[in-house]
Coordinates of C-alpha atoms and ligand atoms in Angstrom, one line a residue:
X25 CA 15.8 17.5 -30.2
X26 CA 18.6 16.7 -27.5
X27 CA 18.6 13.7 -26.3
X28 CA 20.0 12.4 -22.7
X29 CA 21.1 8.8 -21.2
X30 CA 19.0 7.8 -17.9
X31 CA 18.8 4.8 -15.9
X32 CA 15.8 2.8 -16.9
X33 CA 13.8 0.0 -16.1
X34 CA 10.4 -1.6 -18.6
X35 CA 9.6 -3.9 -15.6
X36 CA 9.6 -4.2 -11.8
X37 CA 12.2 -6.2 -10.2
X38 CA 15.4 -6.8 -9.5
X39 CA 18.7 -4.6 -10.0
X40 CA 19.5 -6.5 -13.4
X41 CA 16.9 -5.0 -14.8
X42 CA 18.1 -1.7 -14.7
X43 CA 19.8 -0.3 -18.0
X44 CA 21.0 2.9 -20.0
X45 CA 18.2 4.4 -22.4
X46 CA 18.4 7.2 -24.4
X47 CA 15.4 9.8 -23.9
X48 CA 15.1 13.3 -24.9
X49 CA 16.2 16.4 -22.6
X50 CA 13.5 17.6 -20.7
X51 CA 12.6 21.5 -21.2
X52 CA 12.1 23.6 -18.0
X53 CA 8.8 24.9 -17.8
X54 CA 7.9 27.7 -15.3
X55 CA 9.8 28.2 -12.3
X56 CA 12.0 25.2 -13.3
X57 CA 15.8 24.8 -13.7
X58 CA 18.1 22.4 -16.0
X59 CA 20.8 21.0 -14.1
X60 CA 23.8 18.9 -16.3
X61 CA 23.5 16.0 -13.5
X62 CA 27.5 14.9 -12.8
X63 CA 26.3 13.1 -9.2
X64 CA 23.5 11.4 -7.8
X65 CA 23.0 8.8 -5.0
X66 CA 21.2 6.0 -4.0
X67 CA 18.1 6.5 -1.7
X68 CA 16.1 3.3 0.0
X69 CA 13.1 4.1 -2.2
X70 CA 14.9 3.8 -5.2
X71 CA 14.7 0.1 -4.3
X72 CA 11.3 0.4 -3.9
X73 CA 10.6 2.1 -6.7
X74 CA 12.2 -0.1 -9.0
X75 CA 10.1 -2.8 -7.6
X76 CA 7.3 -1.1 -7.3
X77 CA 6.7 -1.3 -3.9
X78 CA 6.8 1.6 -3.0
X79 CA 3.7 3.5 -0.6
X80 CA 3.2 6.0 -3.2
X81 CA 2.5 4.5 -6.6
X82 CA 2.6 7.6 -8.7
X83 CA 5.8 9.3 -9.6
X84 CA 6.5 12.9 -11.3
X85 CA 9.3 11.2 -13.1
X86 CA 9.6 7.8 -13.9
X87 CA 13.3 7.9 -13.8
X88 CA 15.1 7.1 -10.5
X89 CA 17.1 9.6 -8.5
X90 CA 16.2 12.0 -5.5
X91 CA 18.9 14.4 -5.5
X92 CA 21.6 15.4 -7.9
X93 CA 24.3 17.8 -8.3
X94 CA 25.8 19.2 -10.9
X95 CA 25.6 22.8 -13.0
X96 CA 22.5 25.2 -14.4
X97 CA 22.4 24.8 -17.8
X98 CA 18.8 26.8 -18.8
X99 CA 16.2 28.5 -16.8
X100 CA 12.5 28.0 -17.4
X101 CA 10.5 31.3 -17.2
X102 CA 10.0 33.4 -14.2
X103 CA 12.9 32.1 -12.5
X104 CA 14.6 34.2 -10.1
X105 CA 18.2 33.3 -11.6
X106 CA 19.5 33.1 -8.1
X107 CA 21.9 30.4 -9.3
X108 CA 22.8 31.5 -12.8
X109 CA 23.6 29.2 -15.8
X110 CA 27.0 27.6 -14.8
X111 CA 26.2 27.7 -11.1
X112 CA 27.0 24.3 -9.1
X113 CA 24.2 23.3 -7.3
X114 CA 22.8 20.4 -5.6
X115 CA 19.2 19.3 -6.0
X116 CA 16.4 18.0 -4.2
X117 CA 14.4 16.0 -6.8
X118 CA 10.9 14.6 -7.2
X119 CA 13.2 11.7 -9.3
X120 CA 15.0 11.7 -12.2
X121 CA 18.4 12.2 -10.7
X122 CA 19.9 8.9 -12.7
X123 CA 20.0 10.8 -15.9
X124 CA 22.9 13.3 -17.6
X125 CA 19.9 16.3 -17.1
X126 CA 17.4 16.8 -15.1
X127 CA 14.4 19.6 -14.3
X128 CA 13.9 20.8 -10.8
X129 CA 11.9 24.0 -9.3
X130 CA 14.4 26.2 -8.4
X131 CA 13.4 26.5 -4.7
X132 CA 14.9 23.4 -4.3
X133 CA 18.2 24.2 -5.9
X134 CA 21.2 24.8 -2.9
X135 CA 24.5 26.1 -3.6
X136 CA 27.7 23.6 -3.3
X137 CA 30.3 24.8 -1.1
X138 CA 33.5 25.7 -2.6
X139 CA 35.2 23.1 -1.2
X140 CA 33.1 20.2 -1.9
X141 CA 33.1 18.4 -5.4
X142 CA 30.0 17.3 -6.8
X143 CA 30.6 13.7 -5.8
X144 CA 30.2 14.9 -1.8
X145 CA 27.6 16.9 -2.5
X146 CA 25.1 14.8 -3.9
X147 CA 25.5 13.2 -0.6
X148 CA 23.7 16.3 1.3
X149 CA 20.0 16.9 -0.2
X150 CA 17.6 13.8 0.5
X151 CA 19.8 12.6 3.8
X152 CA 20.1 15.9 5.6
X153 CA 16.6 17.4 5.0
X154 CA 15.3 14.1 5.8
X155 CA 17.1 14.6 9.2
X156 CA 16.8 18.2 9.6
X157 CA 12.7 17.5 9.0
X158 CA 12.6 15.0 11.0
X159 CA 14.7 16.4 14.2
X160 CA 13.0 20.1 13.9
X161 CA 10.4 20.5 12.1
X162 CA 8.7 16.6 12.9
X163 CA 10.4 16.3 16.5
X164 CA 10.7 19.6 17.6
X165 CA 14.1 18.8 19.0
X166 CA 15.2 20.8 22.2
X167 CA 18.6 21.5 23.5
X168 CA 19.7 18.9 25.8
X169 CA 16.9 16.2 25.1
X170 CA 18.5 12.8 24.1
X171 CA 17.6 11.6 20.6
X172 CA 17.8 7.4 19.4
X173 CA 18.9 6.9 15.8
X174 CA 18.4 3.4 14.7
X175 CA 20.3 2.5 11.2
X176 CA 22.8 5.3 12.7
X177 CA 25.3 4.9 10.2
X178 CA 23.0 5.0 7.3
X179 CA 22.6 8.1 4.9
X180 CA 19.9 9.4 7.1
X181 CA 21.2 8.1 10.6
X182 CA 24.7 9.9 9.2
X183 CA 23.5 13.3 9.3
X184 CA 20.9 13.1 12.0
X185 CA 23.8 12.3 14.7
X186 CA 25.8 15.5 13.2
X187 CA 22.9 17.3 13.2
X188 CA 21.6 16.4 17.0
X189 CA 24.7 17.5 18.2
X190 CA 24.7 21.2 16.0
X191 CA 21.4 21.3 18.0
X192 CA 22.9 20.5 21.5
X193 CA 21.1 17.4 21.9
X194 CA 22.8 14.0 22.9
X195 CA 22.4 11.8 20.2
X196 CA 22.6 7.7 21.0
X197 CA 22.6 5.2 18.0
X198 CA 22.2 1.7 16.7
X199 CA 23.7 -0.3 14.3
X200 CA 24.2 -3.5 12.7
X201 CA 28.2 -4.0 12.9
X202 CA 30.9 -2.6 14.8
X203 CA 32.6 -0.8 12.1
X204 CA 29.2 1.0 11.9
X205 CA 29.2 1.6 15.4
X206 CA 32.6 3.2 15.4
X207 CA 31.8 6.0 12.8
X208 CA 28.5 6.7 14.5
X209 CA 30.7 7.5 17.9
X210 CA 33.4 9.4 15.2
X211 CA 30.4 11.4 14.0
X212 CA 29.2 12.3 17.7
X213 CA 26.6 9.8 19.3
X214 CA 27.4 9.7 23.0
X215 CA 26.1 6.1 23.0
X216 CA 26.2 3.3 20.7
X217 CA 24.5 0.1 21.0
X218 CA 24.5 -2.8 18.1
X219 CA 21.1 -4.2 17.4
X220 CA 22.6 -8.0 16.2
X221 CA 23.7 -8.5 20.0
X222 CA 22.2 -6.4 22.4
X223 CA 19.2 -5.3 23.8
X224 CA 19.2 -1.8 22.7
X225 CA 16.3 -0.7 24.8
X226 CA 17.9 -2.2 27.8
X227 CA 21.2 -0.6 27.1
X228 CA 20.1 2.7 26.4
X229 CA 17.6 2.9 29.8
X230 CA 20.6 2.0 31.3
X231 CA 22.6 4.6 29.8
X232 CA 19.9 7.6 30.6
X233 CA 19.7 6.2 34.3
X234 CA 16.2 4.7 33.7
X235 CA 14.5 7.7 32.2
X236 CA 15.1 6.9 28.6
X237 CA 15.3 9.6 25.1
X238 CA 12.8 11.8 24.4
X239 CA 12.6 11.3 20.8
X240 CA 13.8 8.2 18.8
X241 CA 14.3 8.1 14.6
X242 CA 12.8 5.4 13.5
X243 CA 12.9 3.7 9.9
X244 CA 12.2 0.3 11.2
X245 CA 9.3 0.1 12.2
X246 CA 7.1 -2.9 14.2
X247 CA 9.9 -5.1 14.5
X248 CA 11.3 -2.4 17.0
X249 CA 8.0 -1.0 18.3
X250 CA 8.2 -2.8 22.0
X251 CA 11.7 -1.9 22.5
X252 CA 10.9 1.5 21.4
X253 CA 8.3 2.7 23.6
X254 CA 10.1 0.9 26.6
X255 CA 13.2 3.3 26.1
X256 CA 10.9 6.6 25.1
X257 CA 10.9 8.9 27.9
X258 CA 7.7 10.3 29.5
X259 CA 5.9 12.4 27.2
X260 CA 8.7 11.7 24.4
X261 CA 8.3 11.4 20.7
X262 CA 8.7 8.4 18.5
X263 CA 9.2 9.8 14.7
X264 CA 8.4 6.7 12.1
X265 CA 9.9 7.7 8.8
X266 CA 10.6 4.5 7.0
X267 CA 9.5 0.5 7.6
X268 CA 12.7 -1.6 7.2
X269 CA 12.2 -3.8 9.6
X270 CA 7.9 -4.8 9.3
X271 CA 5.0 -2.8 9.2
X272 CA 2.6 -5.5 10.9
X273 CA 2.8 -4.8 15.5
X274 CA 0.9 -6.8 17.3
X275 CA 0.7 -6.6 21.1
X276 CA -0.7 -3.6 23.2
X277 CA 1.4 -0.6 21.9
X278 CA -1.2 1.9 23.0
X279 CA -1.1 1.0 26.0
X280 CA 2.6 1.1 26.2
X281 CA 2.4 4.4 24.6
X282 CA -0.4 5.8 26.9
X283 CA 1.1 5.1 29.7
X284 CA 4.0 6.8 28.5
X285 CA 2.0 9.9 27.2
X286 CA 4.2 8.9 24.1
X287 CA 3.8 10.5 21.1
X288 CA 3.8 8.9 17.3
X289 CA 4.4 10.9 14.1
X290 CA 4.8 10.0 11.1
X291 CA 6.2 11.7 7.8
X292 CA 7.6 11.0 3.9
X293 CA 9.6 14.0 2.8
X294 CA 8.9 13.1 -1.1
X295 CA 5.0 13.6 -1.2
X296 CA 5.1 16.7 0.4
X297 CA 4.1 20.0 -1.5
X298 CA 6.6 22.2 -3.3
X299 CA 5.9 25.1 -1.2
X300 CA 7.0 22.5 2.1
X301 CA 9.7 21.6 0.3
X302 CA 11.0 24.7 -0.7
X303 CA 10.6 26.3 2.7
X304 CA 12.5 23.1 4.1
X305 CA 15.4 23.8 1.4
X306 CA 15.3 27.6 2.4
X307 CA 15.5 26.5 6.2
X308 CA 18.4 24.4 6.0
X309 CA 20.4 26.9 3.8
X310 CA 19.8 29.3 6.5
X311 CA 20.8 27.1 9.7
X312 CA 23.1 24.3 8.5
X313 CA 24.3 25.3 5.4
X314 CA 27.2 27.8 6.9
X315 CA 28.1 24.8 9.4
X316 CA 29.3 22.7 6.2
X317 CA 30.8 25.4 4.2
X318 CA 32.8 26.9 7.5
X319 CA 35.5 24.8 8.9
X320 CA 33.8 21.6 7.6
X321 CA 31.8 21.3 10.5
X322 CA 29.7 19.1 9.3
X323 CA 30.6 16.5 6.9
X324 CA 28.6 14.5 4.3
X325 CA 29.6 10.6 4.3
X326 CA 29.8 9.1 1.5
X327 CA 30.2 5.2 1.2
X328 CA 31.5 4.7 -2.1
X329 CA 31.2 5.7 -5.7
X330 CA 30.1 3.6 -9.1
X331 CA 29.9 4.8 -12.1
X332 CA 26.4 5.2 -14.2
X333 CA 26.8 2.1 -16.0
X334 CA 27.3 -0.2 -13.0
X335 CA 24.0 1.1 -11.0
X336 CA 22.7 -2.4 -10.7
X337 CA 25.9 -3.2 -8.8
X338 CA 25.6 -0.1 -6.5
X339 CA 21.8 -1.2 -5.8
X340 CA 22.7 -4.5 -4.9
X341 CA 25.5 -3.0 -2.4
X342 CA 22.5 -1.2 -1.2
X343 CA 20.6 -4.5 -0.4
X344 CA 23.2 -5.8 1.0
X345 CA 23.2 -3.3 4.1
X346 CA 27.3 -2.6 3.7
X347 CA 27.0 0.6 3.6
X348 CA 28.2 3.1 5.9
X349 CA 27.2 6.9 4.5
X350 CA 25.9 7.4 0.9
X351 CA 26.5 5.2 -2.1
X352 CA 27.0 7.9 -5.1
X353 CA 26.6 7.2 -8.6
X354 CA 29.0 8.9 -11.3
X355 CA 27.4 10.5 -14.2
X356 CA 29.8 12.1 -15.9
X357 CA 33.2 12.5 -14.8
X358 CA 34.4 15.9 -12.8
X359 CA 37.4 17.8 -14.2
X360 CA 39.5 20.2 -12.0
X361 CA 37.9 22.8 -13.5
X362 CA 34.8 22.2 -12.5
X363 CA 35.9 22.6 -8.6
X364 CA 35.5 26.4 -8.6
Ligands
NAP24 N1 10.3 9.4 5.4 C1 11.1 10.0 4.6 O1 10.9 11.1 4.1 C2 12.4 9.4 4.2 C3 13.4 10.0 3.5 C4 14.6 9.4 3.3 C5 14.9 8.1 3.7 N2 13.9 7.5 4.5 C6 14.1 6.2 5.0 O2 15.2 6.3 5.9 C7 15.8 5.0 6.0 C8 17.3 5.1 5.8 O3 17.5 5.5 4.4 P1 19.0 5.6 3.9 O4 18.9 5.8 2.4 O5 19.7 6.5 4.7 O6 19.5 4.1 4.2 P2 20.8 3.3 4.0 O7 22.0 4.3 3.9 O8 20.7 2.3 2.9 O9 20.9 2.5 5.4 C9 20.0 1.7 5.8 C10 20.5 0.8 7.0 O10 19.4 0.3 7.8 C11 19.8 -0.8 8.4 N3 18.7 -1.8 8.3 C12 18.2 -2.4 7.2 N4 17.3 -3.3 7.5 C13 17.2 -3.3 8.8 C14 16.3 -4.0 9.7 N5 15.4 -4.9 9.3 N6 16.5 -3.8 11.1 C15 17.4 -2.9 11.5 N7 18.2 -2.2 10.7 C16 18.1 -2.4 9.4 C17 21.1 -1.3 7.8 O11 22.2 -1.0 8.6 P3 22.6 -1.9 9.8 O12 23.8 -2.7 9.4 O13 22.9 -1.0 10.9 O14 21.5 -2.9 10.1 C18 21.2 -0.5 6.5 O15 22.5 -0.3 6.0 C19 15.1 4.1 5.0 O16 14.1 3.4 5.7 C20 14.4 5.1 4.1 O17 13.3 4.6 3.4 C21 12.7 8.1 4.7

């Protein structure tokens, strides 16, 4: 039997008790693919799953790791072989990224442009669909509508400004620091505003002469819910994807919202269906996919890189808020000849 090293953890907690175990290669059943992992990258609920906090308590794998990229090594049966053994792909994953293999369905396999190595393009799969879900198929973004993106220079907030402007809407963004600040306005937003100092609500009615965004990105949750629906337009919609901030509001946010005609949604890209997710994948292939591969468009950021067997270090960067773009994790190590 092969065998494989993965992150692992025997107890909930903190980034120490993450370590390398030895486990055997998984076999790819039907419709499944076997990717020899050389990148992954840090996602928020990899926090939360290694503490076990996180809203959904089951996983398909207990490994960490949402996305990957690397090369097909074996199909499973009645695969379409669309990416043939020694294609590079990168992965959306149910988890197990943090290993030297893992199994995905091959719907939610995408090709890696030429130009990118493996380390940028585990950057693209769990950011950008979150944002491209959460702008068109959540949001139903229109050309010209103003979009706020709180955490703008996080993995997420990255891609959402890029992809706000692909779509001809004017994004605005918050952010902790000024350095974050900066690459939000390098990546696009026509407004940035930092949380720590300013009263983003304030700042961005001012900027949209009173009338406010018509949808806002929000992964903080009830610590921002008053400022929020004060800057939401009339009839706008307020997307709540994650709950950095609390999850407690108290106060009259319906209301607020009411009298606003405001909308809330919410969504988790993870539990969804395969059939969701693979439609998702096919989607972005279609309509952002070309805008990466062609002139570089579009541009994954990533933060920084550590290799497998300092991933406690790279969580803890995580936790520290520092980082501006993706945090990617080393698996193996990428030889010119890979690049092809
Ligand atoms: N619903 C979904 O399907 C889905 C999918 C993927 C990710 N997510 C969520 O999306 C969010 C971003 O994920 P990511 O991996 O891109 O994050 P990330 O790169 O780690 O960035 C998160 C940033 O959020 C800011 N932040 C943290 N706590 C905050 C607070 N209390 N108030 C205001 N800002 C705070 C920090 O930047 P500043 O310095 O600017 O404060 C931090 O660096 C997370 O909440 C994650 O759970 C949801």
């Amino acid at each position: 039997m092969h065998k494989m090293k993965v992150v692992y953890f025997d107890e909930p907690g903190g980034p120490e008790n993450l370590y390398i175990k030895e486990i055997p290669r998984p076999e790819p059943k039907d419709r499944e693919v076997l990717i020899k992992v050389f990148a992954t990258a840090l996602n928020r609920s990899d926090l939360l799953q290694r503490q076990q906090k996180h809203p959904s308590t089951k996983f398909e794998n207990e490994v960490l790791g949402l996305e990957a990229a690397g090369t097909v090594v074996n199909l499973g049966p009645g695969c379409r072989g669309i990416f043939p053994v020694g294609a590079r792909v990168m992965a959306l994953l149910s988890g197990g990224g943090y290993g030297e293999y893992v199994i995905t369905p091959e719907d939610q396999l995408m090709p890696i442009p030429s130009h990118m190595t493996f380390t940028q393009a585990t950057a693209i799969p769990e950011a950008w669909l979150t944002a491209y879900q959460l702008l068109h198929l959540v949001a139903k973004l229109r050309e010209g509508e103003r979009v706020l993106i709180h955490a703008g220079a996080s993995g997420v907030g990255t891609a959402a400004i890029q992809l706000s402007q692909l779509a001809k809407a004017i994004p605005i963004a918050t952010a902790g620091t000024p350095e974050k600040l900066h690459l939000c306005a390098e990546l696009g937003a026509a407004a940035v505003f930092n949380y720590n100092v300013e009263d983003f609500s304030e700042k961005v009615l001012q900027f949209t002469g009173g009338e406010g965004v018509h949808v806002i990105l929000d992964c903080i949750g009830g610590s921002y819910w008053e400022k929020n629906v004060k800057c939401l337009a009339v009839d706008g919609r307020w997307v709540l994807y994650g709950l950095l901030g609390t999850s407690d509001v108290h106060g009259d946010i319906l209301k607020q919202l009411l009298f606003k005609r405001g909308s809330l949604l919410t969504t988790l890209l993870r539990s969804r269906p395969l059939k969701y997710k693979a439609e998702l994948v096919r989607a972005f292939i279609e309509n952002v996919l070309p805008h990466i591969v062609h002139e570089g468009k579009l541009r994954p950021i990533v933060d920084s890189t550590f290799p497998m067997e300092k991933i406690a270090d790279a969580h803890r960067y995580m936790e520290s808020n520092r980082n501006k773009g993706k945090i990617i994790i080393e698996v193996r190590k990428e030889k010119p000849s890979d690049l092809q």
